[in-house]
CSV table of C-alpha atoms and ligand atoms in Angstrom, one decimal:
chain,number,residue,atom,x,y,z
A,152,MET,CA,22.3,-9.9,-3.5
A,153,THR,CA,24.6,-7.1,-2.4
A,154,ALA,CA,23.8,-4.9,0.6
A,155,PHE,CA,21.7,-1.8,-0.1
A,156,SER,CA,23.7,1.2,-1.3
A,157,ARG,CA,22.8,4.5,0.4
A,158,THR,CA,22.9,7.8,-1.4
A,159,PRO,CA,26.1,9.8,-0.5
A,160,HIS,CA,24.0,13.0,-1.1
A,161,PRO,CA,21.1,13.0,1.4
A,162,SER,CA,18.8,16.0,0.9
A,163,PRO,CA,16.5,16.0,4.0
A,164,VAL,CA,13.6,18.4,4.4
A,165,PRO,CA,14.8,21.0,6.9
A,166,GLU,CA,14.0,20.1,10.5
A,167,ASP,CA,11.5,22.9,11.2
A,168,ARG,CA,9.6,22.2,8.0
A,169,ARG,CA,9.5,18.5,8.9
A,170,ALA,CA,8.1,19.4,12.4
A,171,GLU,CA,5.4,21.5,10.7
A,172,ILE,CA,4.4,18.6,8.4
A,173,LEU,CA,4.3,16.1,11.3
A,174,ALA,CA,2.0,18.4,13.2
A,175,ASP,CA,-0.6,17.9,10.5
A,176,PRO,CA,0.4,15.3,8.0
A,177,GLY,CA,-3.0,14.3,6.7
A,178,PHE,CA,-2.8,11.2,4.5
A,179,GLY,CA,-0.5,10.7,1.5
A,180,ARG,CA,0.3,14.4,1.1
A,181,TYR,CA,4.0,14.4,2.2
A,182,PHE,CA,6.8,12.0,1.7
A,183,THR,CA,9.9,11.2,3.6
A,184,ASP,CA,13.4,12.2,2.4
A,185,HIS,CA,14.3,8.9,0.7
A,186,MET,CA,13.0,6.0,-1.3
A,187,VAL,CA,14.2,2.5,-2.0
A,188,THR,CA,14.6,1.2,-5.6
A,189,ILE,CA,15.4,-2.4,-6.7
A,190,PRO,CA,15.4,-3.2,-10.4
A,191,TRP,CA,14.8,-6.7,-11.8
A,192,THR,CA,15.8,-7.9,-15.2
A,193,ALA,CA,15.5,-11.4,-16.7
A,194,GLU,CA,19.3,-11.7,-16.9
A,195,GLN,CA,20.3,-10.3,-13.5
A,196,GLY,CA,17.2,-10.9,-11.3
A,197,TRP,CA,16.8,-8.5,-8.4
A,198,HIS,CA,20.0,-6.4,-8.2
A,199,SER,CA,21.5,-3.1,-7.0
A,200,PRO,CA,19.1,-2.4,-4.1
A,201,SER,CA,19.5,1.3,-3.3
A,202,VAL,CA,18.3,4.0,-0.9
A,203,VAL,CA,18.1,7.2,-2.9
A,204,PRO,CA,16.7,10.7,-2.3
A,205,TYR,CA,12.9,10.8,-2.8
A,206,GLY,CA,12.2,12.1,-6.3
A,207,PRO,CA,10.7,11.6,-9.8
A,208,LEU,CA,11.3,8.3,-11.6
A,209,LEU,CA,12.6,8.6,-15.2
A,210,LEU,CA,10.5,6.5,-17.4
A,211,ASP,CA,10.7,5.9,-21.2
A,212,PRO,CA,7.2,6.8,-22.7
A,213,ALA,CA,7.0,3.2,-24.1
A,214,SER,CA,7.5,1.6,-20.6
A,215,MET,CA,5.0,-1.2,-20.6
A,216,VAL,CA,3.3,-0.1,-17.3
A,217,LEU,CA,2.1,3.1,-19.0
A,218,HIS,CA,0.2,1.1,-21.7
A,219,TYR,CA,-1.0,-2.1,-20.2
A,220,GLY,CA,-1.1,-1.3,-16.5
A,221,GLN,CA,1.3,-4.0,-15.2
A,222,GLU,CA,1.6,-2.5,-11.7
A,223,ILE,CA,1.0,-3.8,-8.2
A,224,PHE,CA,1.3,-2.2,-4.7
A,225,GLU,CA,1.0,-2.8,-1.0
A,226,GLY,CA,0.1,-0.6,2.0
A,227,LEU,CA,1.2,-1.0,5.6
A,228,LYS,CA,2.0,1.2,8.6
A,229,ALA,CA,4.8,1.5,11.0
A,230,TYR,CA,4.4,2.9,14.5
A,231,GLN,CA,6.8,4.1,17.1
A,232,GLN,CA,6.7,1.8,20.1
A,233,PRO,CA,6.8,2.9,23.8
A,234,ASP,CA,10.4,1.7,24.0
A,235,GLY,CA,11.4,4.0,21.1
A,236,SER,CA,11.8,1.2,18.5
A,237,VAL,CA,9.8,1.3,15.3
A,238,ALA,CA,7.6,-1.7,14.3
A,239,SER,CA,5.2,-2.5,11.5
A,240,PHE,CA,2.1,-4.7,11.7
A,241,ARG,CA,2.3,-8.1,10.0
A,242,PRO,CA,4.7,-7.0,7.2
A,243,ASP,CA,5.3,-10.7,6.4
A,244,ALA,CA,1.6,-10.9,5.3
A,245,ASN,CA,2.0,-7.9,3.0
A,246,ALA,CA,5.2,-9.4,1.5
A,247,ALA,CA,3.3,-12.6,0.8
A,248,ARG,CA,0.3,-10.8,-0.7
A,249,PHE,CA,2.8,-8.7,-2.8
A,250,ARG,CA,4.2,-12.0,-4.2
A,251,ALA,CA,0.7,-13.3,-4.9
A,252,SER,CA,-0.3,-10.1,-6.7
A,253,ALA,CA,2.9,-10.3,-8.8
A,254,GLY,CA,2.0,-13.9,-9.7
A,255,ARG,CA,-1.4,-12.9,-10.9
A,256,LEU,CA,0.0,-10.0,-13.0
A,257,ALA,CA,2.7,-12.3,-14.4
A,258,MET,CA,5.4,-10.1,-12.8
A,259,ALA,CA,8.7,-11.1,-11.1
A,260,GLU,CA,8.2,-12.0,-7.5
A,261,LEU,CA,10.1,-10.1,-4.9
A,262,PRO,CA,11.5,-12.4,-2.2
A,263,ASP,CA,10.0,-11.7,1.3
A,264,GLU,CA,13.4,-11.0,2.8
A,265,LEU,CA,14.1,-8.3,0.3
A,266,PHE,CA,10.6,-6.7,0.9
A,267,LEU,CA,11.2,-6.7,4.7
A,268,ALA,CA,14.8,-5.5,4.3
A,269,SER,CA,13.6,-2.5,2.2
A,270,LEU,CA,11.2,-1.4,5.0
A,271,THR,CA,14.0,-1.5,7.5
A,272,GLU,CA,16.5,0.3,5.2
A,273,LEU,CA,14.0,3.2,4.5
A,274,LEU,CA,12.9,3.7,8.1
A,275,THR,CA,16.5,3.5,9.3
A,276,VAL,CA,17.4,6.4,7.1
A,277,ASP,CA,14.1,8.3,7.6
A,278,ARG,CA,13.7,7.5,11.3
A,279,ALA,CA,13.1,11.2,12.0
A,280,TRP,CA,9.8,11.0,10.1
A,281,VAL,CA,8.3,8.4,12.5
A,282,PRO,CA,5.7,10.3,14.7
A,283,PRO,CA,6.1,9.9,18.5
A,284,ALA,CA,4.6,7.0,20.4
A,285,GLY,CA,1.3,7.5,22.2
A,286,GLY,CA,-0.8,9.1,19.4
A,287,GLU,CA,-2.7,7.8,16.5
A,288,GLU,CA,-0.1,8.9,13.9
A,289,SER,CA,2.0,6.5,11.9
A,290,VAL,CA,4.2,6.2,8.9
A,291,TYR,CA,2.4,4.7,5.9
A,292,LEU,CA,4.6,2.5,3.7
A,293,ARG,CA,3.8,2.1,0.1
A,294,PRO,CA,5.8,-0.6,-1.7
A,295,PHE,CA,5.0,-0.9,-5.5
A,296,MET,CA,6.3,-2.5,-8.6
A,297,LEU,CA,6.0,-1.5,-12.3
A,298,ALA,CA,6.8,-2.9,-15.7
A,299,THR,CA,9.7,-0.9,-17.1
A,300,GLU,CA,10.6,-2.8,-20.3
A,301,VAL,CA,10.3,-0.5,-23.3
A,302,GLY,CA,8.0,-1.9,-26.0
A,303,LEU,CA,4.4,-2.0,-27.1
A,304,GLY,CA,3.9,-5.7,-27.5
A,305,VAL,CA,1.3,-7.1,-25.1
A,306,ARG,CA,3.2,-9.6,-23.0
A,307,PRO,CA,4.8,-9.8,-19.6
A,308,SER,CA,7.6,-7.3,-19.2
A,309,ALA,CA,11.2,-8.6,-19.0
A,310,GLU,CA,12.1,-5.7,-16.6
A,311,TYR,CA,10.6,-4.4,-13.4
A,312,LEU,CA,11.3,-1.7,-10.8
A,313,TYR,CA,10.4,-2.2,-7.2
A,314,VAL,CA,10.0,1.1,-5.3
A,315,LEU,CA,9.3,1.8,-1.7
A,316,ILE,CA,8.1,5.3,-0.5
A,317,ALA,CA,6.9,6.4,2.9
A,318,SER,CA,4.5,9.1,4.0
A,319,PRO,CA,3.7,10.3,7.5
A,320,ALA,CA,0.0,9.7,8.3
A,321,GLY,CA,-2.1,11.6,10.8
A,322,ALA,CA,-4.9,10.2,13.0
A,323,TYR,CA,-7.7,8.9,10.7
A,324,PHE,CA,-10.4,10.2,13.0
A,325,PRO,CA,-8.8,13.2,14.7
A,326,GLY,CA,-12.1,14.2,16.4
A,327,GLY,CA,-13.0,10.7,17.6
A,328,VAL,CA,-14.3,7.8,15.6
A,329,GLN,CA,-17.1,8.8,13.2
A,330,PRO,CA,-19.4,6.4,11.3
A,331,VAL,CA,-19.4,6.7,7.5
A,332,ASP,CA,-22.3,6.3,5.1
A,333,VAL,CA,-21.9,3.6,2.5
A,334,TRP,CA,-23.2,3.4,-1.1
A,335,LEU,CA,-24.5,-0.1,-2.0
A,336,CYS,CA,-23.5,-0.1,-5.7
A,337,THR,CA,-25.7,-2.1,-8.1
A,338,ASP,CA,-24.5,-0.4,-11.4
A,339,PHE,CA,-20.9,-1.5,-11.3
A,340,THR,CA,-18.9,-4.4,-9.9
A,341,ARG,CA,-15.4,-4.4,-8.6
A,342,ALA,CA,-14.1,-7.8,-9.6
A,343,ALA,CA,-15.2,-11.2,-11.0
A,344,VAL,CA,-14.0,-14.6,-10.0
A,345,GLY,CA,-11.0,-15.4,-12.3
A,346,GLY,CA,-10.3,-11.7,-12.6
A,347,THR,CA,-7.8,-9.6,-10.5
A,348,GLY,CA,-9.9,-8.9,-7.4
A,349,THR,CA,-7.7,-10.9,-5.1
A,350,ALA,CA,-4.6,-9.0,-6.4
A,351,LYS,CA,-3.6,-5.5,-5.3
A,352,CYS,CA,-3.1,-4.0,-8.7
A,353,GLY,CA,-3.6,-0.4,-9.7
A,354,GLY,CA,-6.1,-1.3,-12.4
A,355,ASN,CA,-8.6,-2.4,-9.8
A,356,TYR,CA,-8.5,1.0,-8.2
A,357,ALA,CA,-8.8,2.8,-11.6
A,358,ALA,CA,-12.0,0.9,-12.2
A,359,SER,CA,-13.3,1.9,-8.8
A,360,LEU,CA,-13.1,5.7,-9.3
A,361,LEU,CA,-16.4,6.1,-11.3
A,362,PRO,CA,-18.5,4.1,-8.7
A,363,GLN,CA,-16.6,6.1,-6.0
A,364,ALA,CA,-17.7,9.4,-7.6
A,365,GLN,CA,-21.3,8.0,-7.7
A,366,ALA,CA,-21.1,7.3,-3.9
A,367,THR,CA,-19.8,10.8,-3.3
A,368,ALA,CA,-22.7,12.2,-5.2
A,369,HIS,CA,-25.0,10.3,-2.9
A,370,GLY,CA,-23.2,11.7,0.2
A,371,CYS,CA,-21.4,8.4,0.9
A,372,ALA,CA,-17.7,8.0,1.8
A,373,GLN,CA,-17.3,4.5,0.5
A,374,VAL,CA,-18.8,2.0,-2.1
A,375,ALA,CA,-19.9,-1.5,-1.1
A,376,TYR,CA,-19.7,-3.9,-4.1
A,377,LEU,CA,-21.8,-6.9,-4.9
A,378,ASP,CA,-20.6,-10.1,-6.7
A,379,ALA,CA,-20.3,-9.9,-10.5
A,380,ALA,CA,-22.2,-13.1,-11.3
A,381,GLU,CA,-25.5,-12.7,-9.4
A,382,HIS,CA,-25.3,-9.1,-8.2
A,383,ARG,CA,-26.6,-10.4,-4.9
A,384,TRP,CA,-23.7,-11.2,-2.5
A,385,VAL,CA,-21.8,-8.5,-0.6
A,386,GLU,CA,-18.1,-8.5,-1.5
A,387,GLU,CA,-16.2,-5.6,0.0
A,388,MET,CA,-15.6,-1.9,-0.3
A,389,GLY,CA,-13.2,-0.1,-2.6
A,390,GLY,CA,-10.4,-0.3,-0.1
A,391,MET,CA,-11.7,-2.1,3.0
A,392,ASN,CA,-13.4,-5.4,4.0
A,393,LEU,CA,-16.8,-5.5,5.6
A,394,PHE,CA,-18.0,-7.1,8.9
A,395,TYR,CA,-21.5,-7.6,10.3
A,396,VAL,CA,-22.4,-8.0,14.0
A,397,PHE,CA,-25.5,-10.0,14.7
A,398,GLY,CA,-27.0,-10.0,18.2
A,399,SER,CA,-25.7,-8.1,21.3
A,400,GLY,CA,-24.4,-8.6,24.8
A,401,ASP,CA,-23.2,-12.1,25.6
A,402,SER,CA,-24.5,-13.6,22.3
A,403,VAL,CA,-22.7,-12.0,19.5
A,404,GLU,CA,-21.9,-13.4,16.1
A,405,VAL,CA,-19.4,-11.6,13.9
A,406,VAL,CA,-19.8,-12.4,10.1
A,407,THR,CA,-17.6,-11.4,7.2
A,408,PRO,CA,-18.1,-12.3,3.5
A,409,GLU,CA,-16.1,-15.5,2.8
A,410,LEU,CA,-13.1,-15.1,0.4
A,411,SER,CA,-15.0,-15.6,-2.8
A,412,GLY,CA,-12.1,-15.6,-5.2
A,413,SER,CA,-12.8,-11.9,-6.1
A,414,ILE,CA,-12.3,-10.3,-2.7
A,415,LEU,CA,-8.9,-8.9,-1.6
A,416,PRO,CA,-7.8,-10.9,1.4
A,417,GLY,CA,-7.3,-8.1,3.9
A,418,ILE,CA,-4.7,-8.5,6.6
A,419,THR,CA,-6.8,-6.5,9.0
A,420,ARG,CA,-9.8,-8.8,8.2
A,421,ASP,CA,-7.7,-11.8,8.9
A,422,SER,CA,-6.4,-10.3,12.2
A,423,LEU,CA,-9.9,-9.3,13.4
A,424,LEU,CA,-11.3,-12.8,12.7
A,425,LEU,CA,-8.9,-14.1,15.3
A,426,LEU,CA,-9.3,-11.2,17.8
A,427,ALA,CA,-13.1,-11.4,17.7
A,428,LYS,CA,-12.9,-15.2,18.5
A,429,GLU,CA,-10.6,-14.4,21.4
A,430,LEU,CA,-13.0,-11.8,22.7
A,431,GLY,CA,-15.7,-14.6,22.9
A,432,CYS,CA,-17.6,-13.8,19.7
A,433,GLU,CA,-18.8,-16.5,17.4
A,434,VAL,CA,-17.1,-15.9,14.1
A,435,THR,CA,-18.4,-16.9,10.7
A,436,GLU,CA,-17.1,-16.5,7.2
A,437,ARG,CA,-20.0,-16.9,4.8
A,438,ARG,CA,-21.9,-15.3,2.0
A,439,ILE,CA,-24.2,-12.5,3.0
A,440,SER,CA,-26.6,-11.0,0.6
A,441,ALA,CA,-27.5,-7.3,0.1
A,442,GLU,CA,-31.0,-8.2,1.1
A,443,GLU,CA,-29.9,-9.8,4.4
A,444,TRP,CA,-27.8,-6.6,5.1
A,445,LEU,CA,-30.8,-4.3,4.5
A,446,THR,CA,-33.5,-6.3,6.2
A,447,GLY,CA,-31.1,-7.3,9.1
A,448,CYS,CA,-30.4,-3.6,9.8
A,449,ALA,CA,-34.1,-2.7,9.5
A,450,SER,CA,-35.2,-5.5,11.9
A,451,GLY,CA,-32.3,-5.0,14.3
A,452,ALA,CA,-30.9,-8.5,13.7
A,453,ILE,CA,-27.7,-6.8,12.6
A,454,SER,CA,-26.6,-4.5,15.4
A,455,GLU,CA,-23.3,-3.2,13.9
A,456,VAL,CA,-21.5,-3.0,10.6
A,457,PHE,CA,-17.9,-1.9,10.2
A,458,ALA,CA,-15.3,-1.8,7.5
A,459,CYS,CA,-11.6,-2.6,8.1
A,460,GLY,CA,-8.3,-2.0,6.4
A,461,THR,CA,-4.8,-0.7,7.0
A,462,ALA,CA,-5.7,3.0,6.5
A,463,ALA,CA,-8.5,3.5,9.1
A,464,VAL,CA,-8.1,0.1,11.0
A,465,ILE,CA,-11.8,0.0,11.7
A,466,THR,CA,-14.5,2.4,10.4
A,467,PRO,CA,-18.1,2.0,11.7
A,468,VAL,CA,-20.8,2.1,9.1
A,469,GLY,CA,-23.6,4.5,10.1
A,470,LYS,CA,-26.0,4.2,7.2
A,471,VAL,CA,-26.3,2.2,4.0
A,472,LYS,CA,-27.8,3.9,1.0
A,473,HIS,CA,-28.9,2.4,-2.3
A,474,ASN,CA,-31.0,3.2,-5.3
A,475,GLU,CA,-34.3,2.6,-3.5
A,476,GLY,CA,-33.7,4.1,-0.1
A,477,GLU,CA,-31.5,3.9,3.0
A,478,VAL,CA,-31.2,2.0,6.3
A,479,VAL,CA,-29.6,3.2,9.5
A,480,VAL,CA,-27.2,0.6,11.1
A,481,GLY,CA,-27.9,0.1,14.8
A,482,GLY,CA,-28.4,3.5,16.3
A,483,GLY,CA,-26.2,5.1,13.7
A,484,GLU,CA,-23.4,5.3,16.3
A,485,PRO,CA,-20.3,3.2,16.6
A,486,GLY,CA,-21.3,-0.1,18.3
A,487,PRO,CA,-19.6,-1.8,21.3
A,488,VAL,CA,-18.1,-4.7,19.4
A,489,THR,CA,-16.7,-2.4,16.7
A,490,MET,CA,-15.1,-0.2,19.3
A,491,ARG,CA,-13.7,-3.1,21.4
A,492,LEU,CA,-12.1,-4.6,18.4
A,493,ARG,CA,-10.7,-1.2,17.3
A,494,ASP,CA,-9.3,-0.5,20.7
A,495,LEU,CA,-7.6,-3.8,21.0
A,496,LEU,CA,-6.1,-3.8,17.5
A,497,THR,CA,-4.8,-0.2,17.7
A,498,LYS,CA,-3.3,-1.0,21.1
A,499,ILE,CA,-1.4,-4.0,19.7
A,500,GLN,CA,-0.2,-1.9,16.9
A,501,ARG,CA,1.0,0.9,19.2
A,502,GLY,CA,2.7,-1.5,21.6
A,503,THR,CA,0.3,-0.9,24.5
A,504,ALA,CA,-1.5,-4.3,24.5
A,505,PRO,CA,0.3,-7.7,24.5
A,506,ASP,CA,1.3,-8.9,21.1
A,507,THR,CA,0.3,-12.5,21.7
A,508,HIS,CA,0.4,-13.4,18.0
A,509,SER,CA,3.8,-11.9,17.4
A,510,TRP,CA,2.3,-9.6,14.7
A,511,MET,CA,4.6,-6.7,15.4
A,512,HIS,CA,7.9,-6.7,13.4
A,513,THR,CA,10.6,-4.4,14.6
A,514,LEU,CA,12.2,-2.6,11.7
B,35,LIG,N1,-10.0,-4.5,0.2
B,35,LIG,C1,-9.4,-3.7,-0.7
B,35,LIG,C2,-9.9,-3.6,-2.1
B,35,LIG,C3,-8.2,-2.9,-0.3
B,35,LIG,O1,-7.6,-2.1,-1.1
B,35,LIG,C4,-7.8,-3.0,1.0
B,35,LIG,C5,-6.6,-2.3,1.5
B,35,LIG,N2,-5.4,-3.0,1.3
B,35,LIG,C6,-8.5,-3.9,1.9
B,35,LIG,C7,-9.5,-4.6,1.4
B,35,LIG,C8,-8.0,-4.1,3.3
B,35,LIG,O2,-6.8,-4.8,3.3
B,35,LIG,P1,-5.7,-4.6,4.5
B,35,LIG,O3,-6.5,-4.9,5.8
B,35,LIG,O4,-4.7,-5.6,4.2
B,35,LIG,O5,-5.3,-3.2,4.5
């Protein structure tokens, strides 16, 4: 593999416009000046890694991705550290999950070194887009891969394109952490064992849009899905994993649905399991039914529920709504375990708490 080539014609957004965007970036609305592209062909493997100006991709209308959806992606964030360096959170885990997703979708696997090198290359060129240290802002990195072979036969493509784009991301909760209401969906499922639920492929998200619209119509921000076989066991949300806090004070058990074979193995989930244990909580991965969720909240046995993922880190759940009614979680306010975990993880990511697990990777 040769070194990344860099465009000789950079076309940066003017500095004053960039400052305007960084003052209120929102999420996924603006993109940095460049992107990385690395093509793969059966003959050449991964080759010609390049940093090019951000811009449209030229695709033949018969490109396989446009017909059979052979596409995967990842999402991770980079943060400016107090010493001025830029670091991302567990990118090696994203690289491994990207390979696993590629395997499930019968796509070429990008070596981890190339995945990590692409992040460093892009953020070196687009360093000016990294928000200053100290705040809640970050740069969201979106690696993705699509099938580019031209043809309408249904079979794995013989050509792929890996692309990395980056987008400045504002604070998820600019006015302080707010609980969200969740729609417990019984009309649709997200994934079945043996399907693609453990892979991060675009098709999973396409299928989630109708249930998401249903949740929105019920005033809910997120959908919680049940398993496809029994419609009984809680799986996860459309883009986040779920946690339940039982008990309070010195006797707290933190429970999350076990990886059932149809749940996306979240990197935040994995990290919080470890941090919760280190904070002295009992930690359990097991099945939890929708009934236990609703009765547990009603009786007070469940004191807190939160969702976790890269985008919001931790989002408290205030209320769970379903076809037959609704239940308030705890007092409807963010609980103490939720907020302690959130505080600890966001501090590790921003370089203001010790990184005892070497999770931060300097880019
Ligand atoms: N579940 C789904 C379906 C997701 O899309 C995500 C976001 N990647 C998560 C869980 C959380 O994963 P992570 O903590 O790795 O962002």
